[in-house]
XYZ file of N, CA, C and O in Angstrom:
704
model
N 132.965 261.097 57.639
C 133.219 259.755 57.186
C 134.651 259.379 57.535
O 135.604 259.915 56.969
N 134.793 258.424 58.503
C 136.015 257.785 58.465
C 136.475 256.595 57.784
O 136.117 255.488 58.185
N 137.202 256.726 56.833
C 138.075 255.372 56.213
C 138.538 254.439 57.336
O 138.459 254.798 58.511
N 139.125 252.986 56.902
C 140.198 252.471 57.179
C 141.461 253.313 57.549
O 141.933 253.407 58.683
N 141.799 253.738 56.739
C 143.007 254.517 56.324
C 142.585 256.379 56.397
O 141.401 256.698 56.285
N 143.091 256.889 56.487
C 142.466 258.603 56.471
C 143.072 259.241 55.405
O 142.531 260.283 55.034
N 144.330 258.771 54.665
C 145.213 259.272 53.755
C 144.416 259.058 52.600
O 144.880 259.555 51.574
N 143.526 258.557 52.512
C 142.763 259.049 51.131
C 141.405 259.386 51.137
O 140.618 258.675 51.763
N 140.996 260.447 50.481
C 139.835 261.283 50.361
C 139.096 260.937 49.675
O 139.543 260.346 48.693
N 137.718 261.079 49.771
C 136.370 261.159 48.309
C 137.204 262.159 47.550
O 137.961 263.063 47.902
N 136.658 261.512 45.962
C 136.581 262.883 45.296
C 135.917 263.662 45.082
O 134.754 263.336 44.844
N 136.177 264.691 45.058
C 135.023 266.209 45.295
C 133.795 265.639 44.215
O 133.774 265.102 43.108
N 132.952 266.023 45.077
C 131.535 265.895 44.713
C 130.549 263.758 44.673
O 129.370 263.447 44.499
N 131.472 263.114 44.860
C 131.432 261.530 44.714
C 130.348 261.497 46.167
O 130.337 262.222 47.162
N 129.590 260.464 45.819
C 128.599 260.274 46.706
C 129.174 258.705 47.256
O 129.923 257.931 46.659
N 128.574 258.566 48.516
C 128.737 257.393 49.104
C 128.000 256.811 49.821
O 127.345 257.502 50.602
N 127.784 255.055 49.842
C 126.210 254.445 50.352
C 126.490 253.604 50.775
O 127.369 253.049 50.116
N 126.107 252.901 51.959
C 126.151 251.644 52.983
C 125.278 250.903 52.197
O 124.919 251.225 51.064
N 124.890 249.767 52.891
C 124.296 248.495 51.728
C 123.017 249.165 51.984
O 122.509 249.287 50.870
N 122.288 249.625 52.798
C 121.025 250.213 52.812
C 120.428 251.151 51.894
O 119.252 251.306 51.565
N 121.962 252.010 51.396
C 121.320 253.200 50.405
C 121.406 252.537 49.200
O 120.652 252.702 48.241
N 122.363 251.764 49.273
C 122.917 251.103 48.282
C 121.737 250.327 47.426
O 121.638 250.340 46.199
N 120.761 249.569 48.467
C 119.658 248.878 48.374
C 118.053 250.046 47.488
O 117.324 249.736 46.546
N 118.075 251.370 48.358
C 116.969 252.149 47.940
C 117.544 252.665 46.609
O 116.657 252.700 45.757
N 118.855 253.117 46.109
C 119.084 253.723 44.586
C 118.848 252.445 43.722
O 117.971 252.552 42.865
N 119.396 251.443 43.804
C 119.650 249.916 42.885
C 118.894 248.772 43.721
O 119.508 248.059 44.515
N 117.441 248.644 43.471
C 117.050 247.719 44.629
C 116.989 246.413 43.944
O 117.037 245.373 44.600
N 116.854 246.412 42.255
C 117.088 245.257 41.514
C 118.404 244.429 41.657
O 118.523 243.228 41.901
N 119.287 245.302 41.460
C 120.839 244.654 41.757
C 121.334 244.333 43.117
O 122.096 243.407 43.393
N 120.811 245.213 43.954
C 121.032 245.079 44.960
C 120.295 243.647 45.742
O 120.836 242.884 46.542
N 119.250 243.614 45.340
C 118.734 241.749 45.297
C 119.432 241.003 44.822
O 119.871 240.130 45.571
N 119.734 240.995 43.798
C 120.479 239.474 42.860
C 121.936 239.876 43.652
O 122.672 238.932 43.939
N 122.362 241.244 44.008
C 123.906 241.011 44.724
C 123.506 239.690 46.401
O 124.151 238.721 46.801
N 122.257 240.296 46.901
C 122.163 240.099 48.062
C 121.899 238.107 48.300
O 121.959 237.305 49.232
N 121.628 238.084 46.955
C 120.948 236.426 46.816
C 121.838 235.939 46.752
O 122.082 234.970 47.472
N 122.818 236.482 45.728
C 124.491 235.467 45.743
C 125.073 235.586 46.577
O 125.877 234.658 46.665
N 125.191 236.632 47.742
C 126.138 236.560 48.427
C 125.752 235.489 49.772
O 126.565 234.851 50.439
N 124.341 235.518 49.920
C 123.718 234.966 51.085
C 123.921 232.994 50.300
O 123.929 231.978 50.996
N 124.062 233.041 48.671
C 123.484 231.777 48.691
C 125.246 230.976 49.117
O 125.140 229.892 49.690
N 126.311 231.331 48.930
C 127.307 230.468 49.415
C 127.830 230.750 50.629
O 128.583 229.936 51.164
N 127.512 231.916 51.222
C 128.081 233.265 52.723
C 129.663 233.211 52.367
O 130.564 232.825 53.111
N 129.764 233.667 51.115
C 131.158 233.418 51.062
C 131.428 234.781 49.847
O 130.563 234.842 48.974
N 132.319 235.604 49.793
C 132.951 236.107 48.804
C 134.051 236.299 48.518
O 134.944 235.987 49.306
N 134.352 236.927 47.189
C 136.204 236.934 47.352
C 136.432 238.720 47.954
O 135.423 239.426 47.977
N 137.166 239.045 48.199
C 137.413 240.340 48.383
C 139.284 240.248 48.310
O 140.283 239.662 48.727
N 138.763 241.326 47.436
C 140.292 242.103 47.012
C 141.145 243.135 47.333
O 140.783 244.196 46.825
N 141.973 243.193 47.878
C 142.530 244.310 48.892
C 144.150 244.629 47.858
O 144.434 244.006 46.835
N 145.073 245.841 48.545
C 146.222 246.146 48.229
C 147.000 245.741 49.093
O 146.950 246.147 50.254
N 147.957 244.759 48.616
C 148.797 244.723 49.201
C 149.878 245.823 49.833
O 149.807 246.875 49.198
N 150.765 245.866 50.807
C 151.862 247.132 50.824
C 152.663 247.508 50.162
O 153.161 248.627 50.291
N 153.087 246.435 49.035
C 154.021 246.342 47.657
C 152.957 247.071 46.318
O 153.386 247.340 45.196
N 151.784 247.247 46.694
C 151.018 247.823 45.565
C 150.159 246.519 45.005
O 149.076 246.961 44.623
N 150.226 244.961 44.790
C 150.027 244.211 44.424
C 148.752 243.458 44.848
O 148.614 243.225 46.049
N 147.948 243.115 44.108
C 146.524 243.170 45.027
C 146.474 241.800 45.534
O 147.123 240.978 44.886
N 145.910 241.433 46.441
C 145.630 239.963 47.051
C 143.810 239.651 47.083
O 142.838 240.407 47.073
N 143.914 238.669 47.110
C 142.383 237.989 47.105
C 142.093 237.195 47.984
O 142.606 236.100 48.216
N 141.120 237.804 48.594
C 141.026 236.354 50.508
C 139.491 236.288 50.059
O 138.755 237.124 49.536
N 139.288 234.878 50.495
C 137.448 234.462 50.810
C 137.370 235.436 51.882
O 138.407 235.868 52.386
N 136.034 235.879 52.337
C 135.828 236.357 53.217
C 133.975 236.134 53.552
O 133.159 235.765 52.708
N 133.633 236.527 55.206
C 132.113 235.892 55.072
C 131.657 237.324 55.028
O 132.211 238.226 55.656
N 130.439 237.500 54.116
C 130.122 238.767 54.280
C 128.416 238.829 54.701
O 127.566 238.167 54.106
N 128.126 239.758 55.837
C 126.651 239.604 56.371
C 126.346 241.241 56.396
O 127.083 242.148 56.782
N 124.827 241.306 55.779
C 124.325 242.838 56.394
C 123.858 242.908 57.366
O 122.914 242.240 57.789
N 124.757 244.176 58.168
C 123.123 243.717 59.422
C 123.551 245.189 59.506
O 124.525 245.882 59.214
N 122.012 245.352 60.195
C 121.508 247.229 59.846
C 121.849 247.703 59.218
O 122.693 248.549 59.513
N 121.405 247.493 57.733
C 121.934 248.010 56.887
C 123.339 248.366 56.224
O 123.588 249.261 55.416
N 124.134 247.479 56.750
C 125.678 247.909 56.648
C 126.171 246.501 56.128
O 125.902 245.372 56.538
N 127.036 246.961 55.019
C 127.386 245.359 54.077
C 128.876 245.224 55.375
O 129.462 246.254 55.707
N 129.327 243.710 56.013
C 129.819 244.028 56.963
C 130.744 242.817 56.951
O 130.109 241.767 56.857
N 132.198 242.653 57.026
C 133.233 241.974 56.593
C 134.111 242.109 57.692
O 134.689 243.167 57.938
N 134.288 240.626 58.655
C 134.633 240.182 59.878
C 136.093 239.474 59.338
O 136.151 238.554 58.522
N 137.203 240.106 59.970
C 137.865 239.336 59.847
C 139.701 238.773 61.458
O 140.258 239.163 62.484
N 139.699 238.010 60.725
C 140.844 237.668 62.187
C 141.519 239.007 62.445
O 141.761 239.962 61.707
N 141.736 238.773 63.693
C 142.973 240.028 64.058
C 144.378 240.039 63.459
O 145.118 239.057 63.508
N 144.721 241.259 62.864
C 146.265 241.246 62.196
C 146.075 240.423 61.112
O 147.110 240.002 60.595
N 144.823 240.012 60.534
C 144.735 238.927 59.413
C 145.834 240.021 58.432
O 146.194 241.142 58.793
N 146.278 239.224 56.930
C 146.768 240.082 56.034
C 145.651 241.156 55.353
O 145.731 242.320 54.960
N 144.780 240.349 55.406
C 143.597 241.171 54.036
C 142.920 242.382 55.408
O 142.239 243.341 55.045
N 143.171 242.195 56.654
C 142.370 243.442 57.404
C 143.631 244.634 57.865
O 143.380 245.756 58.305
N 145.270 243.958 57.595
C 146.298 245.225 57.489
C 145.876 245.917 56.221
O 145.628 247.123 56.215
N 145.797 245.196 55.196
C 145.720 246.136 53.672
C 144.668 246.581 53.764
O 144.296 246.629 52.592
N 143.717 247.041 54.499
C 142.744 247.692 53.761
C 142.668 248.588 55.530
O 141.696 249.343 55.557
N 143.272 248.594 56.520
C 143.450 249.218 57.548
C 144.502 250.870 57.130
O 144.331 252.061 57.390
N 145.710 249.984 56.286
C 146.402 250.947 55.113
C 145.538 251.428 54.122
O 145.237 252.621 54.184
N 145.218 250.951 53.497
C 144.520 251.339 52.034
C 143.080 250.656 51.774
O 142.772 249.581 51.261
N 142.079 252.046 52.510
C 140.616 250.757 52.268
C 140.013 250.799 51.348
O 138.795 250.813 51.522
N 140.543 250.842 49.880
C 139.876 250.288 48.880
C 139.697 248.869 48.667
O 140.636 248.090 48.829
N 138.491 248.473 48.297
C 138.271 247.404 47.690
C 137.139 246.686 47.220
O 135.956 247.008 47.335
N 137.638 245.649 46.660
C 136.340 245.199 45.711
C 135.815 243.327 46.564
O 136.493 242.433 47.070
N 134.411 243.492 46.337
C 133.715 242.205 46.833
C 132.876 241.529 45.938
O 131.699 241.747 45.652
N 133.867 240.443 45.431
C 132.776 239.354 44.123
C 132.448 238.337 44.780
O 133.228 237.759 45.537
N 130.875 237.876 44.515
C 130.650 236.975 44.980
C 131.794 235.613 44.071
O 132.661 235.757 43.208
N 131.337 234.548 44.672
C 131.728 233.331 44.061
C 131.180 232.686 42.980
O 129.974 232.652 42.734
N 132.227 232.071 42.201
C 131.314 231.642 41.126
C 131.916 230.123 40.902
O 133.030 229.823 40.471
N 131.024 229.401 41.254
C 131.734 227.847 41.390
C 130.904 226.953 40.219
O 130.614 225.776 40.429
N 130.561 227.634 38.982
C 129.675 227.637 38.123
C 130.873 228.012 36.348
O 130.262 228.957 35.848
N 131.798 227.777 35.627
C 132.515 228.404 34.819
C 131.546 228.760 33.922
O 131.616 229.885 33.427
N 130.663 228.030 33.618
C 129.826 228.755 32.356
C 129.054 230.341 32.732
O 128.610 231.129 31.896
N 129.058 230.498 34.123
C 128.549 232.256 34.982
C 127.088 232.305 34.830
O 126.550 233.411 34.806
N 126.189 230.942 34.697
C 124.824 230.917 34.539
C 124.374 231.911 35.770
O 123.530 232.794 35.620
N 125.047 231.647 36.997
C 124.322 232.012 38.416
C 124.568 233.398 38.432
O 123.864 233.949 39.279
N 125.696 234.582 37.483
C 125.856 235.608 37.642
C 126.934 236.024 38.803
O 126.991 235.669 39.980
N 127.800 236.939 38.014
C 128.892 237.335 39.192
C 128.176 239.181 39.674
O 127.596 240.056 39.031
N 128.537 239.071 40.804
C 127.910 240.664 41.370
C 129.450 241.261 42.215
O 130.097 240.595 43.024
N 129.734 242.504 41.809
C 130.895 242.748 42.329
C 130.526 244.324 42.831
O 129.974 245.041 41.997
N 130.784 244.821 44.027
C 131.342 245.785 44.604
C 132.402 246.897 44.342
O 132.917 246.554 43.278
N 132.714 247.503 44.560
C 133.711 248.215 44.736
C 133.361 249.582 45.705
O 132.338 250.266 45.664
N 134.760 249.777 46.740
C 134.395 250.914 47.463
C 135.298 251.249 48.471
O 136.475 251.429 48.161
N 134.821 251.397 49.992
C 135.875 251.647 50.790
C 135.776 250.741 52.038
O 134.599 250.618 52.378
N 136.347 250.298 52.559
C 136.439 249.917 53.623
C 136.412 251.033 55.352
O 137.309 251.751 55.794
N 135.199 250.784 55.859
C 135.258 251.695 57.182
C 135.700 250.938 58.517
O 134.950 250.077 58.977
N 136.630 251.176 59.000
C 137.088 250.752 60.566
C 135.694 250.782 61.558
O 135.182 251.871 61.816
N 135.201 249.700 62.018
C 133.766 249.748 62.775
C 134.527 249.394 64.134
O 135.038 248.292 64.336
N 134.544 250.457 65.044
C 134.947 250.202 66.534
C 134.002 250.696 67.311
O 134.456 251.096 68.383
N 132.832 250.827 67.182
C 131.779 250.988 68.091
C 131.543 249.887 68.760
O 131.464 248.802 68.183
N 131.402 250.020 70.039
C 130.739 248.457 70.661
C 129.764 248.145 70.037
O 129.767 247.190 69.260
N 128.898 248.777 70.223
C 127.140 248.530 69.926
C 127.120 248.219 68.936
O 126.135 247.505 68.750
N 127.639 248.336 68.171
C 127.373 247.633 66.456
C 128.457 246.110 66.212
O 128.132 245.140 65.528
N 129.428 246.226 66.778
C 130.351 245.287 66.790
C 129.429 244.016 67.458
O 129.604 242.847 67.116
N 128.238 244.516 68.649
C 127.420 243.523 69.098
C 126.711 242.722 68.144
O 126.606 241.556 67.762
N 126.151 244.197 67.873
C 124.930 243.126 66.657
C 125.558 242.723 65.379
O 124.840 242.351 64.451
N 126.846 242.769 65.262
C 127.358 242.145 63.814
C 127.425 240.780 64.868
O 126.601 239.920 64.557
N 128.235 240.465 66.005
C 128.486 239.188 66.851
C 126.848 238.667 66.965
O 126.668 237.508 66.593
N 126.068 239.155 67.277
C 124.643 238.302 67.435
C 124.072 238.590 65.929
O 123.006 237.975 65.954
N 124.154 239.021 64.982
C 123.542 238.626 63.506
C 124.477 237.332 63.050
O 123.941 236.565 62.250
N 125.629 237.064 63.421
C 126.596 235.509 63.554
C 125.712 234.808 64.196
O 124.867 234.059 63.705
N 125.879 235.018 65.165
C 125.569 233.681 66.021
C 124.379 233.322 65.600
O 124.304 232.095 65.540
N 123.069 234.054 65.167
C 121.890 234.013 64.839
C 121.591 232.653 64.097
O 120.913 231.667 64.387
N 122.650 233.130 62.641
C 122.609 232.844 60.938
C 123.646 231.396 61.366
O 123.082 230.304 61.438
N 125.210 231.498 61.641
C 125.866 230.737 61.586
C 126.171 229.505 63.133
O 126.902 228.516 63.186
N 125.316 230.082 64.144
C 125.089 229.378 65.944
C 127.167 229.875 65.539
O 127.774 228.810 65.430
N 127.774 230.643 65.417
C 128.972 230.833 65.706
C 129.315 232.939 66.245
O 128.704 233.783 65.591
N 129.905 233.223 66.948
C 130.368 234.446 67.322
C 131.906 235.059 67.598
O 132.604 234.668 68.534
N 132.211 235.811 66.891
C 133.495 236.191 67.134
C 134.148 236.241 68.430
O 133.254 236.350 69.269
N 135.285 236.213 68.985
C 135.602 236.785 70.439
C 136.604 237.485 69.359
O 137.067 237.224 68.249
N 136.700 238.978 70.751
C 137.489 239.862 70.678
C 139.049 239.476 70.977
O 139.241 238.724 71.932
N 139.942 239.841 70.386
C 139.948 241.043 69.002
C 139.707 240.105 67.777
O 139.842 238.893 67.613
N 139.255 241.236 66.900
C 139.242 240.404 65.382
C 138.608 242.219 64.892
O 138.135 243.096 65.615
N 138.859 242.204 63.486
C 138.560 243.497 62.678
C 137.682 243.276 61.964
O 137.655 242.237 61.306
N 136.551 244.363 61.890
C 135.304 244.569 61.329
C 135.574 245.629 60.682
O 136.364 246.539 60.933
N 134.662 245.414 59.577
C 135.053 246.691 58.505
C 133.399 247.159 57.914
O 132.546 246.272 57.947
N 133.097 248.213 57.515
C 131.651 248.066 56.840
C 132.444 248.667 55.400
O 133.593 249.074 55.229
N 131.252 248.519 54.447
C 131.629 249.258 53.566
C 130.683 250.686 52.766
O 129.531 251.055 52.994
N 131.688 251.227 51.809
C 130.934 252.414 51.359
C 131.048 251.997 49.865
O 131.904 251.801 49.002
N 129.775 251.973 50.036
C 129.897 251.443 48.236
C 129.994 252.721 47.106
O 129.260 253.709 47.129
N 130.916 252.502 46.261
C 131.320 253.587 44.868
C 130.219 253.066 43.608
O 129.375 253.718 42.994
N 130.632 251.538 43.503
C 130.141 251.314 42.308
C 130.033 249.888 42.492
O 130.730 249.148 43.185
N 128.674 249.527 41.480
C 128.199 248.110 41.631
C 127.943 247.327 40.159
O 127.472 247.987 39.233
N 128.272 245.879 39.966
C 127.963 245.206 38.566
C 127.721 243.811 38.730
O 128.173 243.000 39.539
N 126.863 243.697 37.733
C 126.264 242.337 37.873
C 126.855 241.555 36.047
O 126.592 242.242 35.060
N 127.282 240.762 35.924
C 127.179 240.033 34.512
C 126.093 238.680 34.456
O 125.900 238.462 35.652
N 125.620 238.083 33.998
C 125.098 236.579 33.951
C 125.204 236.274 32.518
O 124.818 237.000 31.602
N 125.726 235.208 32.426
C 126.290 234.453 30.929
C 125.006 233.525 30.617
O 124.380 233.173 31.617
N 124.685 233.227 29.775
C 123.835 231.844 29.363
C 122.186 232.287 29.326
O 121.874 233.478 29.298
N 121.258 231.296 29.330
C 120.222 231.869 29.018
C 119.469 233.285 30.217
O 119.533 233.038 31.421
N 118.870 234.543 29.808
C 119.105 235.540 30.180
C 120.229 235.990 30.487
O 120.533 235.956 31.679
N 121.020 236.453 29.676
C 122.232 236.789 30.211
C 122.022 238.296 30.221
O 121.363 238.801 29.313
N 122.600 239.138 31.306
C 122.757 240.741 30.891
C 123.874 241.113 31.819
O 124.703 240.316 32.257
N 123.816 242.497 32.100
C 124.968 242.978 32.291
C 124.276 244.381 32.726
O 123.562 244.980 31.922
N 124.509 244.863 33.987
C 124.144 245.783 34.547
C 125.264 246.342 35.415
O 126.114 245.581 35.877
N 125.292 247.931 35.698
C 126.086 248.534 36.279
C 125.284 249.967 36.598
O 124.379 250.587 36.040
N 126.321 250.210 38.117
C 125.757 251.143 38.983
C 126.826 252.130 39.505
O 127.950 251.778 39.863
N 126.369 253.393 39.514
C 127.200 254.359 40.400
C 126.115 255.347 40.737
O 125.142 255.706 40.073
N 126.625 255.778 42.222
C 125.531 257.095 42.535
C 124.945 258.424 41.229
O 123.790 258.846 41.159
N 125.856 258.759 40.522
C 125.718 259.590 39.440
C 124.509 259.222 38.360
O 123.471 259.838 38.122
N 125.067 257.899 37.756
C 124.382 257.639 36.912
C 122.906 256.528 36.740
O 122.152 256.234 35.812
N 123.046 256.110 38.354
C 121.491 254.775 38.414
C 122.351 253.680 38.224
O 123.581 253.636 38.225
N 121.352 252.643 38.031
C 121.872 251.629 37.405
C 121.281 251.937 36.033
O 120.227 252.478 35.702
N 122.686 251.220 35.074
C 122.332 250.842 33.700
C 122.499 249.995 32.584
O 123.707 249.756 32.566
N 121.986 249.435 31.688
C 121.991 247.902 31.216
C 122.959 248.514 30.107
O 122.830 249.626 29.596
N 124.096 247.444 29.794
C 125.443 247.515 28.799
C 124.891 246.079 28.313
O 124.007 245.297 28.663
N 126.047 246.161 27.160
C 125.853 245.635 26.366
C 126.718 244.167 26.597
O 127.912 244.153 26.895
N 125.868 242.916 26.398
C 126.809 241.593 26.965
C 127.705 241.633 25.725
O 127.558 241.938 24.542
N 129.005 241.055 26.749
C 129.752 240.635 25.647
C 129.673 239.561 24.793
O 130.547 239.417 23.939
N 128.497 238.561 24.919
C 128.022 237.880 24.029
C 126.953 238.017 22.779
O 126.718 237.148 21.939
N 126.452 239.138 22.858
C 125.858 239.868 22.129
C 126.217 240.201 20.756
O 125.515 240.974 20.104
């Protein structure tokens, strides 16, 4: 497994899943993640800054073959910080304050994708969905997902959370 970054390790024994595995352990969450993210093509993603300080960029996020997959400009800020340090987290949007529609958030690693062949079909799963395609250079990242959560406020509201260890499992809303 290569990181972004190589200076930081799994921790011994921690499992790790592309949106595909991600999909067969949590296939409930992994829907309602996949519905919000497809319904605006927009999320926030949160990276480290080099000062330690975290930053927040929109970003468009698409699966294709199975790989949750985050395109961004060349030398952008949010693709140095996580080239340094590829932790990070991906919430969808919530342009909703009361959270009826549910927030779904990520967390994990960021992987450096420099294969041609896949860099293709992330450029033709674009052009497909959006009639738009990257030109080279620009940084692609996939991710390795750690851990996953869903909240929804208002009628059905719940609250679900995921890690390889434990499944997904229903907590308790804080409206409850």
């Amino acid at each position: 497994m290569v990181w972004a970054s190589t200076n930081l390790r799994p921790l011994p024994g921690s499992e790790r899943l592309n949106w595909e595995g991600f999909a067969r352990s949590a296939p409930e969450l992994a829907s309602l993640g996949e519905e919000l993210l497809n319904r605006t093509g927009l999320c926030l993603l949160g990276t480290l800054r080099k000062d330690g300080w975290p930053r927040i960029s929109p970003c468009e996020p698409f699966i294709v073959d199975g790989e949750l997959m985050l395109g961004m400009m060349w030398q952008s800020k949010k693709a140095l910080d996580l080239l340094r340090d590829p932790r990070l987290v991906v919430h969808t949007t919530q342009c909703d304050r009361s959270g009826t529609d549910g927030d779904f958030k990520l967390y994990g690693r960021a992987l450096d994708v420099r294969d041609p062949t896949r860099r293709g079909r992330y450029a033709d799963a674009l052009k497909a969905k959006i009639d738009w395609s990257p030109s080279e250079p620009y940084h692609l990242f996939s991710m390795d997902i750690e851990r996953a959560g869903y909240i929804k406020f208002g009628p059905g509201q719940r609250v679900l959370r995921w890690t390889p260890r434990q499944g997904v499992t229903g907590i308790r809303h804080p409206d409850d």
